[in-house]
Structures are given as C-alpha cells and as structure tokens.
Coordinates of C-alpha atoms (C1' of nucleotides) in Angstrom, one line a residue:
Chain A
X257 CA -9.6 24.3 -47.5
X258 CA -12.1 23.0 -49.5
X259 CA -15.2 24.5 -50.8
X260 CA -16.3 23.0 -54.2
X261 CA -15.0 19.7 -55.3
X262 CA -15.9 17.2 -58.3
X263 CA -18.1 14.3 -58.2
X264 CA -19.2 13.4 -61.4
X265 CA -19.6 9.6 -61.2
X266 CA -22.9 7.8 -60.6
X267 CA -23.4 5.7 -56.9
X268 CA -23.1 2.5 -59.1
X269 CA -19.1 3.9 -60.7
X270 CA -18.1 5.2 -57.2
X271 CA -19.3 1.4 -55.6
X272 CA -17.1 -0.2 -58.2
X273 CA -14.3 2.0 -57.6
X274 CA -14.5 0.9 -53.9
X275 CA -14.8 -2.7 -54.7
X276 CA -11.2 -2.1 -57.1
X277 CA -9.6 -1.0 -54.1
X278 CA -10.9 -4.1 -51.8
X279 CA -13.0 -1.4 -50.0
X280 CA -16.4 -2.9 -48.9
X281 CA -19.6 -1.7 -49.9
X282 CA -22.4 -3.3 -48.1
X283 CA -25.1 -0.7 -49.2
X284 CA -25.5 2.1 -51.7
X285 CA -28.0 4.8 -53.2
X286 CA -29.0 3.8 -56.6
X287 CA -27.9 5.7 -59.6
X288 CA -31.4 7.1 -59.9
X289 CA -33.6 8.4 -57.1
X290 CA -34.7 10.6 -54.3
X291 CA -31.6 9.4 -52.3
X292 CA -29.0 9.8 -55.0
X293 CA -26.4 12.3 -54.7
X294 CA -25.7 15.0 -57.0
X295 CA -23.7 14.3 -60.0
X296 CA -21.7 17.5 -60.8
X297 CA -17.7 19.2 -61.7
X298 CA -19.0 21.7 -59.5
X299 CA -20.3 20.7 -56.7
X300 CA -20.9 22.9 -53.9
X301 CA -21.7 23.4 -50.1
X302 CA -25.7 22.6 -49.8
X303 CA -25.7 19.9 -52.3
X304 CA -26.5 16.3 -51.4
X305 CA -22.6 14.4 -51.7
X306 CA -21.7 10.6 -51.4
X307 CA -20.6 9.7 -47.9
X308 CA -19.0 6.7 -46.7
X309 CA -19.1 4.8 -43.2
X310 CA -19.8 1.9 -40.9
X311 CA -23.3 1.0 -41.2
X312 CA -25.0 0.8 -37.4
X313 CA -28.0 -0.7 -38.3
X314 CA -31.1 -0.7 -36.3
X315 CA -30.9 0.0 -32.4
X316 CA -31.1 -3.2 -30.1
X317 CA -29.5 -5.3 -31.9
X318 CA -26.0 -4.1 -31.5
X319 CA -25.0 -7.5 -30.7
X320 CA -24.7 -8.9 -33.7
X321 CA -22.1 -6.3 -34.8
X322 CA -19.8 -6.6 -31.8
X323 CA -16.6 -8.9 -32.9
X324 CA -15.7 -11.8 -31.0
X325 CA -12.8 -9.8 -29.5
X326 CA -15.4 -7.2 -27.8
X327 CA -15.6 -7.0 -24.3
X328 CA -18.2 -6.2 -22.5
X329 CA -18.1 -2.6 -22.1
X330 CA -17.7 -2.5 -26.0
X331 CA -20.6 -4.0 -26.1
X332 CA -22.6 -1.7 -23.6
X333 CA -21.2 1.3 -25.5
X334 CA -22.0 0.2 -28.6
X335 CA -25.8 0.0 -27.2
X336 CA -25.9 3.3 -25.8
X337 CA -24.6 4.9 -28.8
X338 CA -27.2 3.0 -30.9
X339 CA -29.8 5.4 -29.6
X340 CA -27.9 8.7 -31.3
X341 CA -30.7 8.7 -34.2
X342 CA -29.1 6.0 -36.1
X343 CA -31.9 4.1 -37.1
X344 CA -31.6 2.9 -40.7
X345 CA -33.0 4.9 -43.2
X346 CA -32.5 2.6 -46.3
X347 CA -34.5 -0.3 -44.4
X348 CA -38.1 0.3 -45.7
X349 CA -38.5 -2.8 -43.4
X350 CA -36.8 -5.4 -45.3
X351 CA -33.1 -4.8 -43.6
X352 CA -32.0 -6.0 -40.9
X353 CA -31.6 -9.5 -40.0
X354 CA -30.5 -11.5 -42.7
X355 CA -29.8 -9.1 -45.5
X356 CA -26.4 -9.0 -45.3
X357 CA -25.3 -10.0 -48.7
X358 CA -21.8 -10.4 -48.8
X359 CA -21.4 -11.3 -52.0
X360 CA -21.4 -8.0 -53.8
X361 CA -17.7 -7.0 -52.8
X362 CA -14.3 -7.7 -53.4
X363 CA -13.2 -10.8 -52.3
X364 CA -15.1 -12.1 -49.4
X365 CA -12.7 -15.0 -49.1
X366 CA -13.7 -15.4 -45.7
X367 CA -17.0 -15.9 -44.1
X368 CA -16.0 -12.9 -41.9
X369 CA -19.1 -10.7 -43.2
X370 CA -20.6 -11.6 -40.2
X371 CA -18.1 -10.3 -37.9
X372 CA -17.1 -7.4 -39.5
X373 CA -19.0 -4.0 -39.5
X374 CA -21.4 -3.4 -42.4
X375 CA -20.2 -0.3 -44.5
X376 CA -22.2 2.1 -46.7
X377 CA -22.7 4.9 -49.1
X378 CA -25.1 7.3 -48.3
X379 CA -26.4 10.8 -49.6
X380 CA -25.8 13.5 -47.4
X381 CA -26.0 17.1 -47.4
X382 CA -22.8 19.4 -47.2
X383 CA -22.7 21.8 -44.3
X384 CA -23.2 19.8 -40.8
X385 CA -26.0 20.6 -38.9
X386 CA -25.4 19.1 -35.5
X387 CA -28.2 17.0 -34.0
X388 CA -29.3 19.0 -31.3
X389 CA -30.7 21.9 -33.2
X390 CA -33.9 22.8 -33.2
X391 CA -34.6 24.5 -36.4
X392 CA -33.3 25.1 -39.6
X393 CA -30.4 27.5 -39.3
X394 CA -29.2 30.1 -41.1
X395 CA -27.2 29.5 -44.3
X396 CA -24.5 31.6 -43.1
X397 CA -24.0 29.4 -40.2
X398 CA -24.2 25.7 -42.0
X399 CA -21.2 27.8 -44.3
X400 CA -19.0 27.4 -41.1
X401 CA -19.4 23.9 -41.1
X402 CA -18.6 22.6 -44.4
X403 CA -14.6 22.2 -43.1
X404 CA -13.7 21.5 -39.7
X405 CA -10.1 22.1 -38.4
X406 CA -7.9 19.2 -37.4
X407 CA -7.3 21.2 -34.6
X408 CA -10.1 22.0 -33.1
X409 CA -10.8 18.3 -33.2
X410 CA -8.0 17.9 -30.9
X411 CA -9.2 20.2 -27.9
X412 CA -12.0 18.9 -25.4
X413 CA -15.7 19.7 -26.1
X414 CA -16.9 21.9 -28.5
X415 CA -19.3 21.2 -31.0
X416 CA -17.2 18.4 -32.8
X417 CA -17.1 16.6 -29.2
X418 CA -19.6 14.1 -30.3
X419 CA -19.6 13.2 -33.9
X420 CA -15.5 12.7 -33.6
X421 CA -16.1 9.9 -31.3
X422 CA -18.6 8.1 -33.0
X423 CA -19.5 9.7 -36.5
X424 CA -16.5 9.7 -38.7
X425 CA -16.7 9.4 -42.1
X426 CA -15.4 9.4 -45.5
X427 CA -16.1 11.9 -48.2
X428 CA -15.9 10.9 -51.6
X429 CA -14.3 13.5 -54.5
X430 CA -13.0 13.0 -57.9
X431 CA -10.9 16.3 -56.9
X432 CA -11.2 19.4 -55.4
X433 CA -10.8 23.5 -56.3
X434 CA -8.8 26.1 -54.7
X435 CA -8.6 29.5 -55.8
X436 CA -5.4 31.2 -56.3
X437 CA -5.5 35.0 -55.3
X438 CA -3.5 36.3 -57.8
X439 CA -4.4 40.1 -56.6
X440 CA -6.8 42.0 -54.4
X441 CA -9.9 41.1 -57.1
X442 CA -8.1 37.9 -59.3
X443 CA -8.6 34.4 -58.4
X444 CA -7.8 31.8 -60.5
X445 CA -9.8 28.7 -59.8
X446 CA -7.5 25.4 -59.5
X447 CA -8.3 21.8 -59.7
X448 CA -6.2 19.1 -57.3
X449 CA -6.8 15.6 -57.9
X450 CA -4.7 12.2 -56.9
X451 CA -1.9 11.7 -59.6
X452 CA -2.7 7.9 -59.4
X453 CA -6.5 8.6 -60.7
X454 CA -7.9 7.3 -57.8
X455 CA -11.1 8.8 -56.0
X456 CA -10.0 11.1 -53.3
X457 CA -11.3 9.9 -50.1
X458 CA -11.7 12.9 -47.6
X459 CA -12.0 12.5 -43.9
X460 CA -15.3 13.7 -42.6
X461 CA -17.6 13.7 -40.0
X462 CA -21.5 13.5 -40.1
X463 CA -24.7 14.1 -37.9
X464 CA -28.0 13.6 -37.9
X465 CA -30.7 16.2 -37.0
X466 CA -34.3 16.0 -37.0
X467 CA -36.0 19.7 -36.6
X468 CA -38.7 20.5 -33.9
X469 CA -41.5 21.2 -36.8
X470 CA -40.7 18.2 -39.0
X471 CA -40.1 15.0 -38.2
X472 CA -37.7 14.4 -41.2
X473 CA -34.2 13.4 -40.6
X474 CA -31.6 15.5 -42.1
X475 CA -27.9 13.8 -42.7
X476 CA -25.2 16.3 -43.1
X477 CA -21.2 16.1 -43.4
X478 CA -18.2 17.7 -43.1
X479 CA -14.6 17.9 -44.7
X480 CA -11.7 17.8 -42.2
X481 CA -9.1 20.3 -42.8
X482 CA -5.3 20.6 -41.8
X483 CA -2.3 22.4 -43.1
X484 CA -1.3 22.2 -46.6
X485 CA 1.6 19.9 -47.8
X486 CA 4.5 21.3 -49.9
X487 CA 2.9 21.0 -53.1
X488 CA -0.5 22.9 -52.0
X489 CA 1.5 25.7 -50.2
X490 CA 1.8 28.0 -53.3
X491 CA -1.9 27.8 -53.6
X492 CA -3.1 27.8 -50.1
X493 CA -2.5 26.9 -46.4
X494 CA -5.2 24.5 -46.0
X495 CA -6.3 21.4 -47.3
X496 CA -8.9 18.5 -46.8
X497 CA -7.2 15.6 -44.9
X498 CA -6.9 13.1 -47.7
X499 CA -6.5 9.1 -46.9
X500 CA -5.0 6.2 -48.7
X501 CA -8.4 3.9 -49.9
X502 CA -8.0 0.8 -47.9
X503 CA -5.0 1.7 -45.5
X504 CA -5.0 1.0 -41.9
X505 CA -5.6 4.5 -41.3
X506 CA -8.9 4.6 -43.4
X507 CA -9.7 1.5 -41.6
X508 CA -9.1 3.1 -38.1
X509 CA -10.7 6.6 -38.7
X510 CA -13.9 4.3 -39.4
X511 CA -13.4 2.1 -36.9
X512 CA -16.7 1.7 -34.8
X513 CA -15.0 0.7 -31.8
X514 CA -12.6 3.7 -31.7
X515 CA -15.5 5.5 -29.2
X516 CA -12.9 7.8 -27.6
X517 CA -11.0 10.6 -29.4
X518 CA -7.2 9.4 -29.3
X519 CA -3.8 10.3 -30.2
X520 CA -4.2 7.5 -33.0
X521 CA -7.0 9.2 -34.7
X522 CA -5.5 12.7 -34.2
X523 CA -2.7 11.4 -36.2
X524 CA -4.8 10.6 -39.0
X525 CA -5.4 14.2 -39.7
X526 CA -2.2 14.9 -41.6
X527 CA -1.1 17.0 -44.8
X528 CA -1.1 14.4 -47.7
X529 CA 2.0 12.8 -48.3
X530 CA 1.2 11.3 -52.1
X531 CA 1.5 13.4 -55.4
X532 CA -1.0 15.3 -56.5
X533 CA -1.5 16.8 -59.4
X534 CA -2.9 20.9 -59.8
X535 CA -3.2 23.0 -62.5
X536 CA -5.5 26.0 -63.5
X537 CA -9.0 25.7 -64.6
X538 CA -11.6 28.0 -66.2
X539 CA -13.0 30.5 -64.4
X540 CA -16.3 29.5 -65.2
X541 CA -16.5 27.1 -62.4
X542 CA -16.4 30.4 -60.3
X543 CA -20.0 30.5 -61.2
X544 CA -22.1 28.1 -59.0
X545 CA -24.7 26.6 -60.9
X546 CA -22.2 26.3 -64.3
X547 CA -21.0 22.8 -64.5
X548 CA -19.1 21.3 -67.5
X549 CA -16.4 18.4 -67.8
X550 CA -14.1 21.1 -69.1
X551 CA -14.0 22.4 -65.6
X552 CA -11.6 19.3 -64.7
X553 CA -9.3 20.3 -67.6
X554 CA -6.2 22.4 -67.3
X555 CA -6.2 25.5 -68.9
X556 CA -3.2 26.9 -70.7
X557 CA -3.4 30.4 -69.0
X558 CA -5.5 32.9 -68.2
X559 CA -7.5 32.4 -71.5
X560 CA -9.4 29.6 -71.0
X561 CA -12.5 30.3 -72.9
X562 CA -11.1 28.9 -76.0
X563 CA -10.5 25.5 -74.3
X564 CA -13.8 25.3 -73.4
X565 CA -14.9 26.6 -77.1
X566 CA -12.5 23.7 -78.5
X567 CA -14.3 21.3 -76.1
X568 CA -17.6 22.1 -77.2
X569 CA -16.6 22.1 -81.2
X570 CA -15.7 18.2 -80.3
X571 CA -19.1 17.6 -79.1
X572 CA -20.2 18.9 -82.2
X573 CA -22.4 21.6 -80.1
X574 CA -21.0 24.5 -80.8
X575 CA -21.0 24.9 -84.6
X576 CA -22.5 28.4 -84.5
X577 CA -19.8 30.2 -82.2
X578 CA -17.4 32.1 -84.0
X579 CA -14.1 31.8 -83.0
X580 CA -13.2 35.9 -82.4
X581 CA -16.1 35.6 -79.8
X582 CA -13.8 33.3 -77.6
X583 CA -11.1 36.1 -77.7
X584 CA -10.3 38.2 -74.7
X585 CA -11.2 41.4 -74.7
X586 CA -12.2 44.7 -73.0
X587 CA -15.6 44.5 -73.0
X588 CA -16.3 42.1 -70.8
X589 CA -19.8 41.9 -70.8
X590 CA -19.5 40.5 -74.7
X591 CA -17.8 37.2 -73.8
X592 CA -19.8 36.2 -70.9
X593 CA -22.3 36.2 -72.8
X594 CA -21.1 34.2 -75.7
X595 CA -20.2 31.8 -73.3
X596 CA -23.5 31.4 -71.6
X597 CA -24.8 30.3 -75.3
X598 CA -22.1 28.1 -75.3
X599 CA -23.4 26.4 -72.3
X600 CA -26.7 26.7 -72.7
X601 CA -26.4 24.9 -76.3
X602 CA -24.7 22.0 -74.2
X603 CA -27.4 21.8 -71.6
X604 CA -30.1 21.6 -74.8
X605 CA -27.8 19.0 -76.7
X606 CA -27.0 16.5 -73.5
X607 CA -23.7 16.2 -72.8
X608 CA -23.6 12.3 -71.4
X609 CA -20.9 13.2 -69.2
X610 CA -22.7 15.8 -67.2
X611 CA -26.3 13.7 -67.2
X612 CA -28.1 14.2 -64.5
X613 CA -25.8 16.7 -62.6
X614 CA -28.5 19.3 -64.0
X615 CA -30.8 18.0 -61.4
X616 CA -31.9 20.3 -58.7
X617 CA -32.2 19.3 -54.9
X618 CA -35.5 19.4 -53.3
X619 CA -34.7 20.6 -50.7
X620 CA -38.0 21.6 -49.1
X621 CA -38.6 19.2 -46.3
X622 CA -42.7 19.3 -45.8
X623 CA -44.8 21.0 -48.0
X624 CA -46.5 22.4 -44.8
X625 CA -43.3 24.2 -43.8
X626 CA -42.8 27.7 -44.5
X627 CA -39.6 28.7 -46.6
X628 CA -37.1 30.2 -44.3
X629 CA -36.6 32.9 -46.7
X630 CA -37.3 36.6 -45.9
X631 CA -40.8 37.3 -46.7
X632 CA -42.0 40.6 -48.2
X633 CA -43.4 43.0 -45.8
X634 CA -45.6 45.5 -46.3
X635 CA -45.0 49.4 -45.6
X636 CA -41.9 51.2 -45.4
X637 CA -40.9 48.6 -42.4
X638 CA -37.4 47.9 -43.8
X639 CA -36.1 44.9 -44.4
X640 CA -36.9 41.8 -42.3
X641 CA -34.3 40.6 -40.3
X642 CA -35.2 37.5 -39.1
X643 CA -32.1 35.8 -38.5
X644 CA -33.0 31.9 -38.1
X645 CA -30.7 30.6 -35.6
X646 CA -29.4 27.3 -34.1
X647 CA -30.9 27.2 -31.1
X648 CA -30.3 24.5 -28.5
X649 CA -32.9 22.8 -26.5
X650 CA -32.3 24.5 -23.2
X651 CA -33.6 21.6 -21.1
X652 CA -33.5 21.0 -17.5
X653 CA -31.6 18.4 -17.0
X654 CA -28.9 17.1 -14.2
X655 CA -26.0 16.2 -16.0
X656 CA -25.7 12.4 -15.7
X657 CA -22.7 10.8 -14.4
X658 CA -20.2 10.3 -17.1
X659 CA -19.3 7.2 -17.8
X660 CA -15.5 7.7 -18.1
X661 CA -12.7 5.6 -17.9
X662 CA -12.4 2.5 -19.5
X663 CA -9.7 1.4 -21.8
X664 CA -9.3 2.7 -25.8
X665 CA -10.6 -0.3 -26.7
X666 CA -8.4 -0.8 -29.6
X667 CA -8.8 -4.0 -29.9
X668 CA -7.8 -6.2 -32.9
X669 CA -10.4 -6.1 -35.5
X670 CA -10.8 -8.8 -38.8
X671 CA -9.4 -7.7 -41.5
X672 CA -11.3 -6.3 -44.0
X673 CA -9.7 -3.7 -46.5
X674 CA -7.1 -4.6 -48.4
X675 CA -4.0 -3.8 -46.6
X676 CA -2.2 -1.0 -48.3
X677 CA -0.9 1.3 -45.4
Chain B
dC261 C1' -30.0 29.5 -12.3
dC262 C1' -30.7 30.9 -17.1
dA263 C1' -29.1 32.4 -21.7
dG264 C1' -25.9 31.5 -25.6
dA265 C1' -22.4 29.8 -28.0
dC266 C1' -21.1 26.0 -30.7
dG267 C1' -18.0 26.6 -36.6
dT268 C1' -14.2 28.2 -41.1
dT269 C1' -11.8 31.1 -44.2
dG270 C1' -10.1 35.2 -45.5
dT271 C1' -9.3 39.3 -44.7
dT272 C1' -8.2 43.8 -42.1
Chain C
dG278 C1' -25.8 18.4 -26.3
dT279 C1' -22.0 20.3 -23.7
dC280 C1' -19.8 24.3 -21.7
dT281 C1' -19.6 29.4 -20.3
dG282 C1' -20.7 33.4 -18.4
dG283 C1' -23.2 36.2 -15.6
Chain D
dC92 C1' -16.4 28.1 -51.7
dC93 C1' -17.9 32.0 -55.3
dA94 C1' -21.2 35.3 -58.1
dG95 C1' -24.6 38.1 -57.8
dA96 C1' -28.0 41.0 -55.4
dC97 C1' -28.9 45.2 -52.9
dG98 C1' -35.0 49.0 -54.3
dT99 C1' -40.2 51.4 -54.4
dT100 C1' -44.9 53.1 -55.8
dG101 C1' -49.1 52.1 -57.6
dT102 C1' -51.6 49.6 -60.7
dT103 C1' -53.3 45.5 -62.5
Chain E
dG206 C1' -20.1 46.7 -47.2
dT207 C1' -23.8 42.2 -46.4
dC208 C1' -26.5 38.5 -47.5
dT209 C1' -28.3 34.9 -50.5
dG210 C1' -28.3 31.3 -53.5
dG211 C1' -26.1 27.7 -55.8

DNA sequence: CCAGACGTTGTT
DNA sequence: GTCTGG
DNA sequence: CCAGACGTTGTT
DNA sequence: GTCTGG
C-alpha cells in the first residue's frame, strides 16, 4: 500500500510540472509560508502534503461555475454541496469575483476559463479526518485513514460516503516506499516511481473538519489503494491508484459534476498499467525524521551505507568519515552512530536538495488547546488511558428526505486537460 | 429511542 | 453525518 | 508506514 | 505486546 512517500519538490516546481502536462493550476501555495507543504524524501503520515482538486470557491455564487450545459438540477446540487465547509481559505478577502487569472497555465487558447472549474494545489494533512469528527482523534485512528481501499468505496454507506461523491482529489508524490518482508525480522525498503519520470498522481479523497473547541479548519486527505499490478506483486499485494497526468480518467475523477458514485468512477480505481521503476533503497528511510535525497537512489544490495557515504563525500561533507566505519559489522551500534554523524554533518552543511525539508510542522491549532498527549499523573495511579476518540455529534435531527433519483450528471464538459487517454 | 461505529495493513 | 444494534 | 519507548522516588 | 511520534 502506501504509507510513506517522497515529495521533495517545492510548490512552484510542482505547479510547473502540472503546466508541462497541460493540467491547469489556478491556485497554489507559496513556496515559503505557513500553508506550504512539507518537502521530504521521507514523507510520513501526519505531514502536510500536496493535494490537487477542484476549487469550488465561495458558497452562494455557485452559478458561475456551472457550465453552459448544466441543467437546473445540476445547479441545485452544486449549491447544496457548497454548504459543506468549502469556503475558500486562500481568500483573504480578495478572491472571488474577478481574480480568475487564466493567464498562468498551459495553453489557454480558449476563453473557456470562465466555463470550466477552477483547480488548485493545496496543502493538506495526511490522514483523513471526517468532517463530523468532534475532537482531535487518536493517533491510531488517524493512521487507519491514511489509505482507503477501493473496494470499500464500492460498498454503499460507510465513512467514505460523502467524500467519494464530492471530495475526490489527486495526491501529488514523486514516488512511494514499500517494505519488502524478507523474514520475520528483516524488511528492505523499496522505492517505486514512474519510469517516465513524471510526477506520480494518486487518487485520493479529502475532507475538512472543524473541532468543537477550536474554530480552525483542518484539511486532510487519504490515498486510495487497490490490488498490486504484476510488477509490484513481489513487493506487496496492494498499491496506490496511479492516474495518468492529464488523462480523461483524471479529469473524470475530479469532475465536480459527478456528484454521485458511479461504476465509471469505480472503474478508474484499477492497478496501474504503465511502467514503474522499483528498487531497494537505504534502510535509513525507515526511521521517520531521517531525510536524504539518497533515499531515492538505488542501493546495490544490503550494503547501502557505502552509497550514502559516497553521496555525502560528493557533497564534500563527509571528509572525516572513515571508509571502514561504513562496513557492516556485527556491532550494529557502532555503525548506526556513524550514519547519524553523517546525516548530522549534512544537516549542518546545508544540503541544497533537502532545503526546508527540515521544517517542522506547526501542529498546535491554538495555544489555548491542551496537548492531546497524556499528562503526568501523580501518585501510584497507573498511566492514563485517556483514549481520545472520534465522537460523532449525537444530534436529534430527523432524517431529511433524501433528494434521490435524478440522472448521473454525466454531461459533456468543455475541455481543459490535454487529452492523453 | 440512544449509543457507538464508521478505517487499513499485516500478522496470527 | 449516517447507519446498525440493542 | 516504521522506529522507538515502555519506569519510580525523592530531591532540587 | 501496545502506544506514540514523525
């Protein structure tokens, strides 16, 4: 599946890639700033990553987003959906109205920028938290939503029900890691990326939650998994759903008009058919917090420390490293220390590629909120088991008559992406 | 009616 | 939020 | 996802 | 083993 990946590019670089693929980007985070995603060769759950999705814009003015072919029922549903917490955060008041600069991206040979949806890159936190969640959930609970199985979307109801209809997205990665189990103890990390070198665009879902005690919006996402393709079967039985940049499938996946789950959408969630590159990498990627461009470099076999040492020597940062220190020995302790030294040296020396990958998340939503961690308790009381749970609103509302029926809304839309199906 | 789950992977 | 179980 | 911690009493 | 942190 997908529990760790690489995303070292800056937002502006990602945006450029999208434009190279002829994929429109109407908005994106700044390279520096609070809403910038983390850049890391060792990107882990809980980090803020890069998500691409339709930008619904503010509520109430949904009309302007409706394509000319839209029916009145489409219009109605658009407005219904717009109450789902989806006000634009990126708008500091200026946004709305006329800011649609159609200039920046690819060929806007058409003046169609008024009739197509707006798309944006956005920083969100990995590990989906549904909008109805009341309090900051348990860490373990969040871990269980870093992925979403394709077959669980095929079933009606469930946790994903609202998101699969209206909050589909693309998760942008350069490649992902998978640990091959060679024994009960030994795991060898492998890196998986596209052979053609393009960004890997993963099918995902997103949501936005506001906890009771804190008015902040928190955007989160999950990555959809499916069966592995033939190429990855030796590694693992699951893999993320990889979409072709600019393809009709990608367009359909993001299409806001498709506001019901359908066989077509389900069909998109299939094992990747294209060519991948798969190879073992440094075991150091296993330790979260380590971050090095060497993590995406192939490693000869089990002895990967040597490659790392070579890399650092290239950078001129590891002059003091003795060659023999990198040789694998029985004393695991000693060699670990050596690697730490290596990496520490690099951090100080400033490796341009890692850049702000060292940046830490500023997670505290508000200074007033107590940390969710366990508190020290006096006396002989056993450790607190204050399990923070996701609790739903228990709300005495009668179930509204479901606005059911109606067509699939599979209207034809004006073209945006370069077609490459 | 209310209370509680709602999720994934991997290992057994 | 929606659905299930009691 | 993996790696790493997992504890107490008493004194300052 | 279970839980936390990244």
